[in-house]
Short mmCIF file of N, CA, C and O and ligand atoms in Angstrom, two decimals:
data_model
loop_
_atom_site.label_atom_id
_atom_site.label_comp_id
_atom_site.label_asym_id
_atom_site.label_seq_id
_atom_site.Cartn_x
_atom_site.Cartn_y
_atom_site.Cartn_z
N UNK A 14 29.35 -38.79 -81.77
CA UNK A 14 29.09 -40.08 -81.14
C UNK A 14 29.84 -40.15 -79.81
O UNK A 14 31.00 -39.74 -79.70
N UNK A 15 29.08 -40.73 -78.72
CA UNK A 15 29.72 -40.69 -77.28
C UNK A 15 29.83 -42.20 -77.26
O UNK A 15 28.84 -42.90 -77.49
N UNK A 16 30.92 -42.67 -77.00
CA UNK A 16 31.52 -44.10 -76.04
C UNK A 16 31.56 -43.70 -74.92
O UNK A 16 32.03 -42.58 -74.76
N UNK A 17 31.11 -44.43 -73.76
CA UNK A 17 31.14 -44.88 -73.12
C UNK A 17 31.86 -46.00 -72.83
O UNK A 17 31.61 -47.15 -73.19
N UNK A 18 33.01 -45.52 -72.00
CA UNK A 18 34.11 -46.67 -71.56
C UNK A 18 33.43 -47.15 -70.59
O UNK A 18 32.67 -46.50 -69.88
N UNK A 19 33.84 -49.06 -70.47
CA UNK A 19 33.23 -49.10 -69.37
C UNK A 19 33.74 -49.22 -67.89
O UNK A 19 33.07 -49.49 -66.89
N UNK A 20 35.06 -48.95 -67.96
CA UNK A 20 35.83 -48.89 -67.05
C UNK A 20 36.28 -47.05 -66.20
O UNK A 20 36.73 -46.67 -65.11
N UNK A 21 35.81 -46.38 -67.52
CA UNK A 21 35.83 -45.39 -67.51
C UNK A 21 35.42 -44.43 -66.19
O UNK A 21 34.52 -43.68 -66.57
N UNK A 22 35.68 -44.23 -65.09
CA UNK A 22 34.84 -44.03 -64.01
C UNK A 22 34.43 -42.77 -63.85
O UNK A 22 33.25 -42.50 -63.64
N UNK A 23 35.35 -41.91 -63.94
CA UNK A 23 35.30 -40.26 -63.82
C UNK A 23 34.88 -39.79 -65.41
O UNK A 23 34.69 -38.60 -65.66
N UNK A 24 34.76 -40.83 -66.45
CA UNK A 24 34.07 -40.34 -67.60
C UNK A 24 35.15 -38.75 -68.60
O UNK A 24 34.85 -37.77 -69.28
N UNK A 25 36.22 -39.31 -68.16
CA UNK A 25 37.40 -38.48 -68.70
C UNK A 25 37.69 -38.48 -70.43
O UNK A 25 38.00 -37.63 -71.26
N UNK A 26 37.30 -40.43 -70.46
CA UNK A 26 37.53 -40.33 -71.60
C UNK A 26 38.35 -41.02 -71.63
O UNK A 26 38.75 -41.10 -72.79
N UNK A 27 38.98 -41.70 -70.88
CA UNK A 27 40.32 -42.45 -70.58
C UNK A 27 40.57 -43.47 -69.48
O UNK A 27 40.57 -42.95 -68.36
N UNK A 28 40.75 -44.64 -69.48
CA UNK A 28 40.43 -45.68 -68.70
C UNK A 28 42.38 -45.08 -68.24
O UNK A 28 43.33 -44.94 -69.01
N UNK A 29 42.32 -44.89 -66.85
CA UNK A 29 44.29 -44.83 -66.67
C UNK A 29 43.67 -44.97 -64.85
O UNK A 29 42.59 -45.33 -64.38
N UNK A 30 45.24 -44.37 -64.10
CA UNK A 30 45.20 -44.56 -63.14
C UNK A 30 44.23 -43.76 -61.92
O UNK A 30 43.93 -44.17 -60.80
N UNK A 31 43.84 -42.36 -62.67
CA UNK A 31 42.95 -42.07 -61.78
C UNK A 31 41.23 -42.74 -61.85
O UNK A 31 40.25 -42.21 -61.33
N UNK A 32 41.24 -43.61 -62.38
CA UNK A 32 40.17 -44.44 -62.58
C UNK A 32 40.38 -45.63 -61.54
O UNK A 32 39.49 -45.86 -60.72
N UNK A 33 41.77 -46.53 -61.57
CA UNK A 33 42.35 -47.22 -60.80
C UNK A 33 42.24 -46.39 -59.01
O UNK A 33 42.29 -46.85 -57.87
N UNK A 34 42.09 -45.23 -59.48
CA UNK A 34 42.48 -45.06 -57.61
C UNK A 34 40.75 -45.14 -57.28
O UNK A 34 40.49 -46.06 -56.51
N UNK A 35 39.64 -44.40 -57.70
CA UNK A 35 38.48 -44.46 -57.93
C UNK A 35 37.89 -45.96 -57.28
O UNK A 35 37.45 -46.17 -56.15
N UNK A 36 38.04 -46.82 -58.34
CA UNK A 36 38.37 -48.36 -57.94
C UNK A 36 38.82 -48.67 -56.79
O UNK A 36 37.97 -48.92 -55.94
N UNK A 37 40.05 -48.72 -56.46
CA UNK A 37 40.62 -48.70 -55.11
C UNK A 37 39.94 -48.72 -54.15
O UNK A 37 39.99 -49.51 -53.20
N UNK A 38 39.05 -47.60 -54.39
CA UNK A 38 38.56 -46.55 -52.88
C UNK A 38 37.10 -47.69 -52.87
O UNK A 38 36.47 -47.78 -51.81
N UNK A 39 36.84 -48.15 -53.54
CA UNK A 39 35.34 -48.83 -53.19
C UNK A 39 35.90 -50.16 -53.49
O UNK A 39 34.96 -50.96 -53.41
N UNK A 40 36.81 -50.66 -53.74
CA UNK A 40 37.26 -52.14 -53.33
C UNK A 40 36.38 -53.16 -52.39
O UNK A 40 36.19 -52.69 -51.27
N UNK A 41 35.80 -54.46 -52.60
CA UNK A 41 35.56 -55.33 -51.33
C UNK A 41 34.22 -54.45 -51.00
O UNK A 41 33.86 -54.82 -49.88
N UNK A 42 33.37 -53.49 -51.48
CA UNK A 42 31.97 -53.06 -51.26
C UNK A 42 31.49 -54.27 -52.00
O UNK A 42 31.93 -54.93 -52.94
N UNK A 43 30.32 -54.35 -51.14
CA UNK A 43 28.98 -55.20 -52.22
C UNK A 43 28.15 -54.36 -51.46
O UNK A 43 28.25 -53.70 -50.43
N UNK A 44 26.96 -54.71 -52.63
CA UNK A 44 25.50 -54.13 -53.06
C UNK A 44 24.99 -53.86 -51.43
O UNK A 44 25.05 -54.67 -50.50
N UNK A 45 24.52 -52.60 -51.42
CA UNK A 45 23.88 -51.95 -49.82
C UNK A 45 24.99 -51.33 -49.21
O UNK A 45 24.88 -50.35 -48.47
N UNK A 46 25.78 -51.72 -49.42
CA UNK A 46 27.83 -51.04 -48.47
C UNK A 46 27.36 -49.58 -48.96
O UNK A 46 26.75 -49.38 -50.01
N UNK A 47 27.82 -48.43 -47.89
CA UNK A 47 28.23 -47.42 -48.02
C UNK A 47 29.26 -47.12 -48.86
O UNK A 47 30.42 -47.53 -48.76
N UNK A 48 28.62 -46.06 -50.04
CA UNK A 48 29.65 -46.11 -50.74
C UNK A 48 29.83 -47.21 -52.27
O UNK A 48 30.44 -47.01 -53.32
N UNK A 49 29.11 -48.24 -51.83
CA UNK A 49 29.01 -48.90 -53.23
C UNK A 49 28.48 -48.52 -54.52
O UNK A 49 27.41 -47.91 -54.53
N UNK A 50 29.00 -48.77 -55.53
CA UNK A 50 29.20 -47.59 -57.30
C UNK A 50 28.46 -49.44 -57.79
O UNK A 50 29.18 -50.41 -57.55
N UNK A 51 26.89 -49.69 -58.53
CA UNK A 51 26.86 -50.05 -59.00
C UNK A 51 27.57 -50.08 -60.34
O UNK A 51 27.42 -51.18 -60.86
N UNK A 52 28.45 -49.04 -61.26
CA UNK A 52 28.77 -48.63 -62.55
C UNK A 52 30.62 -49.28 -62.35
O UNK A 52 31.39 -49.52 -63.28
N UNK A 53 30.87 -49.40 -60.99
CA UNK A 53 32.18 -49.94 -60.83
C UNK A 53 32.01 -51.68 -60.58
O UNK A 53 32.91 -52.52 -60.64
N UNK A 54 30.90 -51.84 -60.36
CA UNK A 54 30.63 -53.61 -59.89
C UNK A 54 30.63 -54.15 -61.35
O UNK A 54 29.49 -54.45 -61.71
N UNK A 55 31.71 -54.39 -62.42
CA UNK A 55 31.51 -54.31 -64.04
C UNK A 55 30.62 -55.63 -64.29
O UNK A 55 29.79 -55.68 -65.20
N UNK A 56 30.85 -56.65 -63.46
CA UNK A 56 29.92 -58.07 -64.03
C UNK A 56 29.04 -58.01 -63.20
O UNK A 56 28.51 -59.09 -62.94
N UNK A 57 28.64 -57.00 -62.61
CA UNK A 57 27.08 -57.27 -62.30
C UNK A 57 26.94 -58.29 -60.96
O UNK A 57 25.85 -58.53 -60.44
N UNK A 58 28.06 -58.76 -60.56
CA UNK A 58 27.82 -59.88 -59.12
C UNK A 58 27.22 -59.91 -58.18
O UNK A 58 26.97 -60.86 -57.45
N UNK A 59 26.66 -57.82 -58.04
CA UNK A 59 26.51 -57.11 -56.65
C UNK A 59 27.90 -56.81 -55.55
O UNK A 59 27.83 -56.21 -54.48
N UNK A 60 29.17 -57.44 -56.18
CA UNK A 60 30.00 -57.24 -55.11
C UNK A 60 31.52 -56.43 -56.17
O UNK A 60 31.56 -56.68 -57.37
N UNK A 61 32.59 -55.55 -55.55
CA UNK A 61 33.47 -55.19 -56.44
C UNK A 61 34.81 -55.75 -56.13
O UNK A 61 35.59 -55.24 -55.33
N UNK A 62 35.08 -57.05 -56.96
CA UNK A 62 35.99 -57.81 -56.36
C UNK A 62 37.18 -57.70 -57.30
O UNK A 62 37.80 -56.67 -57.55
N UNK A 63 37.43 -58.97 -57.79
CA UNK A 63 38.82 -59.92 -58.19
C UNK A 63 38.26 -59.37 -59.22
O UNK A 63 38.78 -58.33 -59.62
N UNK A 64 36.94 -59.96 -60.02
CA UNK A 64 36.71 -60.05 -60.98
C UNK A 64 36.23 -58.92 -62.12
O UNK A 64 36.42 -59.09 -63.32
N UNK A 65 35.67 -57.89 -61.62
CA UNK A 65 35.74 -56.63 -61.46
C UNK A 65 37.39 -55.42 -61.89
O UNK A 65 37.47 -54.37 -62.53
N UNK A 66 38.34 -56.17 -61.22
CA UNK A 66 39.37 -55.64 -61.07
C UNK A 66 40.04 -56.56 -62.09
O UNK A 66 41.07 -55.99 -62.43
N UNK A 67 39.90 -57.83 -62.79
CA UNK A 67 40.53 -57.90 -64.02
C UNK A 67 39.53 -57.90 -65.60
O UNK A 67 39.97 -58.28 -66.68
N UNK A 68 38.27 -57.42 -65.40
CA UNK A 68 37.45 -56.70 -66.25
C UNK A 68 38.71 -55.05 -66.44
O UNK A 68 39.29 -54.82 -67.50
N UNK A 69 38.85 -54.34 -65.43
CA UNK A 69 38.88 -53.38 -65.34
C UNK A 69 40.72 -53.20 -65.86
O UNK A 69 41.07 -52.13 -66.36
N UNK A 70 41.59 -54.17 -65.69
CA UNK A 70 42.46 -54.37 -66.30
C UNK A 70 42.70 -54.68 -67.56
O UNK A 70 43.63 -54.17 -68.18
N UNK A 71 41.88 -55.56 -68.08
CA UNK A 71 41.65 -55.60 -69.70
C UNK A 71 40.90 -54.20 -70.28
O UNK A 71 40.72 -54.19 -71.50
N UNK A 72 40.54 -53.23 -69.66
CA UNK A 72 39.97 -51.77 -70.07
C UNK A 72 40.94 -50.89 -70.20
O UNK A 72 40.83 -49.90 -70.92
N UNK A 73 42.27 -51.25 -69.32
CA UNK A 73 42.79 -50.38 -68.90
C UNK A 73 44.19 -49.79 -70.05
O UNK A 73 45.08 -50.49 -70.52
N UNK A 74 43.89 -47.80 -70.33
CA UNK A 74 44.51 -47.42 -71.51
C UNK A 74 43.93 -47.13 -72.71
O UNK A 74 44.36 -46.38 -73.59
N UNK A 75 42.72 -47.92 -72.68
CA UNK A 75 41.33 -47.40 -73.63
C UNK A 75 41.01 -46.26 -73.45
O UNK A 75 40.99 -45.88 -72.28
N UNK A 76 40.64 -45.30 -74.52
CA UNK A 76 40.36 -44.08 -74.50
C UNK A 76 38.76 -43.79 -75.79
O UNK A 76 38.84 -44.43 -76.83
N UNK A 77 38.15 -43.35 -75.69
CA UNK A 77 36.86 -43.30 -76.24
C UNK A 77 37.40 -42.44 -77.27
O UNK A 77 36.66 -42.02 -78.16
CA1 CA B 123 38.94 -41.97 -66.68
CA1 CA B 124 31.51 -57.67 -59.34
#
């Protein structure tokens, strides 16, 4: 059986900090931006904000 984290970005298997830097790097994109990761936009807003980034904090340390 495969989980799928959903914070999971690099699909390691492990929601930690190189997921956080991942994040980082596409910060403040919305939908059409160079560079924008629909799979990092977690609620779907079109944009990767605040809200996104405390989705991604309640993920964070989960391991599949
Ligand atoms: Ca990971
Ligand atoms: Ca969002």
């Amino acid at each position: 059986m495969t989980v799928r984290l959903i914070a999971d970005f690099n699909d390691d298997g492990v929601v930690d900090t190189s997921d956080h830097l991942l994040f980082v790097a596409v910060f403040g994109l919305s939908e059409g931006d160079d560079g924008f990761n629909a799979d990092m936009d977690l609620d779907g807003d079109g944009t990767i904000g605040i809200p996104d980034f405390l989705i991604f904090v309640d993920n964070f340390g989960s391991s599949a």
